[in-house]
Amino acid sequence: MIQIDTRQLGATGITVPSLGVGIWSWGDTGFWGYGATHTLDDIKQAYAACLDMGLNFFDTAEMYGGGASERILGQLRRDDGRPVIIASKFAPMPNRFSARTLLTALDASLERLGVDCIDLYQIHWPFTVIGTDALMDALAVAVRAGKVRAVGVSNYGAAHMRRAHARLARHDIPLASNQVHFSLLQRKPEKNGVLAACRELNVALIA
């Protein structure tokens, strides 16, 4: 396996490759997959190529492909046998009114992935009827239960991220990461305070 640069996920002690693999299109042939024509064999080859290059950090979500992305990743992991680092996400959809739904969704993701613990479990977006404090408390329960190694957020602005970080601190759990749109063309995190807050709070920014 080729040696590549690594990064720390905040203060969690978890080390990941500097380049992760987003697998939102795996198993999705609808809107997000743009009518994708790749086959399962294509995905298997891509998965093996990633691991051959040392890219073992895979980011998925319960919403991707209606759960198909998680199921495919779980099957590939079992078939290949090499260790991987898995990140997934809870979707706080409008019909989810209680933070208890996070724990139910987490169990479903664990089953689709075929694992006992997810390395990084994230809240997919901040805009929800479920309060930030309640969501962070539910994530803390998941960590205490051994079902999640580290917790993060996604699409959070600086203020939401600070609130999440402060609530988790009450449980002595660090906020590992914030996954946002950030690229050579999209520079908003440099201007809206997100990058500065990540640096201040020791939160990894996942682009």
Short mmCIF file of C-alpha atoms in Angstrom, two decimals:
data_model
loop_
_atom_site.label_atom_id
_atom_site.label_comp_id
_atom_site.label_asym_id
_atom_site.label_seq_id
_atom_site.Cartn_x
_atom_site.Cartn_y
_atom_site.Cartn_z
CA MET A 1 0.00 0.00 0.00
CA ILE A 2 1.30 3.46 -0.91
CA GLN A 3 2.03 5.76 2.02
CA ILE A 4 0.04 8.99 1.84
CA ASP A 5 -0.36 12.07 3.99
CA THR A 6 -2.70 11.78 6.96
CA ARG A 7 -4.73 14.14 9.12
CA GLN A 8 -6.20 14.04 12.61
CA LEU A 9 -9.96 14.26 13.07
CA GLY A 10 -9.84 17.08 15.57
CA ALA A 11 -9.03 15.97 19.11
CA THR A 12 -10.39 12.43 18.67
CA GLY A 13 -7.09 10.67 18.06
CA ILE A 14 -8.47 9.19 14.84
CA THR A 15 -6.07 9.44 11.91
CA VAL A 16 -7.42 9.48 8.35
CA PRO A 17 -5.86 9.92 4.90
CA SER A 18 -5.73 13.52 3.76
CA LEU A 19 -7.99 12.49 0.88
CA GLY A 20 -11.28 10.78 1.64
CA VAL A 21 -13.70 9.04 -0.71
CA GLY A 22 -17.27 10.29 -0.93
CA ILE A 23 -19.60 7.52 -2.06
CA TRP A 24 -22.94 9.31 -2.37
CA SER A 25 -23.42 7.95 -5.89
CA TRP A 26 -22.84 4.30 -5.01
CA GLY A 27 -26.16 2.59 -5.53
CA ASP A 28 -27.96 5.80 -6.47
CA THR A 29 -29.46 5.85 -9.96
CA GLY A 30 -31.92 8.63 -9.23
CA PHE A 31 -31.45 12.39 -9.02
CA TRP A 32 -28.19 12.32 -7.07
CA GLY A 33 -26.77 9.61 -9.28
CA TYR A 34 -27.71 11.57 -12.41
CA GLY A 35 -28.95 8.33 -13.98
CA ALA A 36 -25.62 6.68 -13.24
CA THR A 37 -24.75 3.75 -15.48
CA HIS A 38 -21.86 2.31 -13.45
CA THR A 39 -22.27 -1.27 -12.33
CA LEU A 40 -21.52 -2.98 -9.05
CA ASP A 41 -18.39 -4.37 -10.70
CA ASP A 42 -17.30 -0.80 -11.49
CA ILE A 43 -17.77 0.10 -7.83
CA LYS A 44 -15.82 -2.96 -6.68
CA GLN A 45 -12.91 -1.97 -8.90
CA ALA A 46 -13.01 1.60 -7.64
CA TYR A 47 -13.10 0.39 -4.03
CA ALA A 48 -10.11 -1.91 -4.52
CA ALA A 49 -8.18 0.84 -6.32
CA CYS A 50 -8.81 3.23 -3.43
CA LEU A 51 -7.51 0.77 -0.86
CA ASP A 52 -4.50 -0.07 -3.05
CA MET A 53 -3.61 3.64 -2.93
CA GLY A 54 -4.10 3.86 0.83
CA LEU A 55 -7.40 5.73 0.61
CA ASN A 56 -9.40 3.90 3.27
CA PHE A 57 -11.62 6.74 4.55
CA PHE A 58 -15.11 6.41 3.06
CA ASP A 59 -17.92 8.91 3.62
CA THR A 60 -21.51 7.81 3.16
CA ALA A 61 -24.95 8.62 4.60
CA GLU A 62 -28.27 6.94 5.24
CA MET A 63 -29.83 9.08 2.50
CA TYR A 64 -27.39 8.10 -0.24
CA GLY A 65 -29.19 5.73 -2.56
CA GLY A 66 -31.88 5.19 0.04
CA GLY A 67 -29.38 3.22 2.14
CA ALA A 68 -27.81 1.43 -0.85
CA SER A 69 -24.51 3.29 -0.45
CA GLU A 70 -24.11 1.98 3.11
CA ARG A 71 -25.11 -1.56 2.11
CA ILE A 72 -22.64 -1.62 -0.79
CA LEU A 73 -19.81 -0.29 1.38
CA GLY A 74 -20.57 -2.89 4.02
CA GLN A 75 -20.55 -5.71 1.48
CA LEU A 76 -17.31 -4.55 -0.13
CA ARG A 77 -15.67 -4.25 3.27
CA ARG A 78 -16.63 -7.82 4.15
CA ASP A 79 -15.58 -9.22 0.77
CA ASP A 80 -12.24 -7.41 0.66
CA GLY A 81 -11.28 -7.82 4.30
CA ARG A 82 -8.98 -4.81 4.56
CA PRO A 83 -9.71 -2.31 7.36
CA VAL A 84 -11.50 0.91 6.45
CA ILE A 85 -12.59 4.05 8.30
CA ILE A 86 -16.29 4.73 7.86
CA ALA A 87 -18.11 8.04 8.16
CA SER A 88 -21.87 8.21 7.85
CA LYS A 89 -24.60 10.75 8.56
CA PHE A 90 -27.97 11.11 10.25
CA ALA A 91 -30.56 13.05 8.25
CA PRO A 92 -32.71 15.24 10.56
CA MET A 93 -35.65 15.24 8.15
CA PRO A 94 -38.83 17.21 8.91
CA ASN A 95 -40.72 14.07 9.91
CA ARG A 96 -38.18 13.34 12.65
CA PHE A 97 -39.36 15.28 15.69
CA SER A 98 -37.25 13.74 18.44
CA ALA A 99 -33.56 13.11 18.96
CA ARG A 100 -34.49 9.51 19.74
CA THR A 101 -34.89 9.01 16.01
CA LEU A 102 -31.12 9.45 15.70
CA LEU A 103 -30.49 6.32 17.74
CA THR A 104 -32.97 4.34 15.65
CA ALA A 105 -31.40 5.61 12.41
CA LEU A 106 -27.94 4.80 13.73
CA ASP A 107 -28.93 1.19 14.41
CA ALA A 108 -30.26 0.94 10.85
CA SER A 109 -27.00 2.32 9.44
CA LEU A 110 -24.97 -0.12 11.54
CA GLU A 111 -27.03 -2.99 10.19
CA ARG A 112 -26.67 -1.87 6.55
CA LEU A 113 -22.92 -1.42 7.00
CA GLY A 114 -22.57 -4.69 8.89
CA VAL A 115 -20.47 -3.15 11.65
CA ASP A 116 -20.84 -2.70 15.41
CA CYS A 117 -19.40 0.81 15.45
CA ILE A 118 -19.17 3.72 12.99
CA ASP A 119 -15.91 5.66 13.15
CA LEU A 120 -17.44 9.09 12.46
CA TYR A 121 -21.18 9.78 12.73
CA GLN A 122 -22.34 13.19 11.57
CA ILE A 123 -25.49 15.32 11.60
CA HIS A 124 -26.18 15.91 7.90
CA TRP A 125 -27.46 19.51 8.23
CA PRO A 126 -28.33 21.93 11.06
CA PHE A 127 -31.80 23.04 10.00
CA THR A 128 -34.28 20.79 11.78
CA VAL A 129 -37.09 20.83 14.33
CA ILE A 130 -34.76 18.88 16.64
CA GLY A 131 -32.63 21.22 18.74
CA THR A 132 -28.84 21.20 18.52
CA ASP A 133 -28.48 20.37 22.20
CA ALA A 134 -30.80 17.36 21.90
CA LEU A 135 -28.94 16.07 18.86
CA MET A 136 -25.57 16.38 20.58
CA ASP A 137 -26.94 14.65 23.67
CA ALA A 138 -28.14 11.77 21.47
CA LEU A 139 -24.71 11.55 19.83
CA ALA A 140 -23.16 11.36 23.29
CA VAL A 141 -25.46 8.44 24.13
CA ALA A 142 -24.29 6.70 20.94
CA VAL A 143 -20.64 7.22 21.88
CA ARG A 144 -21.21 5.92 25.42
CA ALA A 145 -22.93 2.86 23.97
CA GLY A 146 -19.87 2.09 21.85
CA LYS A 147 -21.78 2.46 18.60
CA VAL A 148 -19.84 5.54 17.45
CA ARG A 149 -16.15 6.41 17.86
CA ALA A 150 -16.37 10.10 17.02
CA VAL A 151 -19.07 12.62 16.15
CA GLY A 152 -19.20 15.43 13.63
CA VAL A 153 -21.51 17.78 11.81
CA SER A 154 -22.07 18.68 8.18
CA ASN A 155 -23.10 21.94 6.51
CA TYR A 156 -22.91 23.79 9.84
CA GLY A 157 -22.13 27.48 10.00
CA ALA A 158 -19.77 28.86 12.63
CA ALA A 159 -22.50 29.66 15.17
CA HIS A 160 -24.18 26.25 14.89
CA MET A 161 -20.81 24.56 15.11
CA ARG A 162 -19.87 26.45 18.27
CA ARG A 163 -23.16 25.47 19.87
CA ALA A 164 -22.61 21.81 19.00
CA HIS A 165 -19.03 21.92 20.27
CA ALA A 166 -20.08 23.48 23.58
CA ARG A 167 -22.85 20.95 24.16
CA LEU A 168 -20.60 17.98 23.44
CA ALA A 169 -18.00 19.40 25.81
CA ARG A 170 -20.49 18.87 28.64
CA HIS A 171 -20.16 15.16 27.90
CA ASP A 172 -16.35 15.39 27.55
CA ILE A 173 -16.69 14.48 23.88
CA PRO A 174 -14.86 16.53 21.22
CA LEU A 175 -16.55 17.69 18.05
CA ALA A 176 -14.44 15.88 15.49
CA SER A 177 -15.32 17.57 12.22
CA ASN A 178 -17.51 19.80 10.09
CA GLN A 179 -18.06 18.68 6.49
CA VAL A 180 -18.77 21.66 4.26
CA HIS A 181 -18.63 22.75 0.64
CA PHE A 182 -15.03 23.98 0.27
CA SER A 183 -12.93 23.77 -2.88
CA LEU A 184 -10.72 25.80 -5.19
CA LEU A 185 -13.89 27.38 -6.56
CA GLN A 186 -15.97 27.52 -3.37
CA ARG A 187 -14.09 29.64 -0.82
CA LYS A 188 -16.98 30.59 1.48
CA PRO A 189 -15.59 28.85 4.63
CA GLU A 190 -12.62 31.24 4.51
CA LYS A 191 -14.97 34.23 4.70
CA ASN A 192 -17.95 33.14 6.82
CA GLY A 193 -15.99 32.17 9.94
CA VAL A 194 -16.24 28.40 9.55
CA LEU A 195 -12.54 27.79 8.85
CA ALA A 196 -11.49 30.15 11.64
CA ALA A 197 -13.86 28.44 14.10
CA CYS A 198 -12.53 25.01 13.09
CA ARG A 199 -8.98 26.13 13.79
CA GLU A 200 -9.94 27.72 17.12
CA LEU A 201 -11.92 24.72 18.36
CA ASN A 202 -9.61 22.03 16.91
CA VAL A 203 -12.33 20.72 14.63
CA ALA A 204 -11.28 19.08 11.37
CA LEU A 205 -12.77 20.70 8.27
CA ILE A 206 -13.78 18.01 5.78
CA ALA A 207 -14.11 19.58 2.34
#
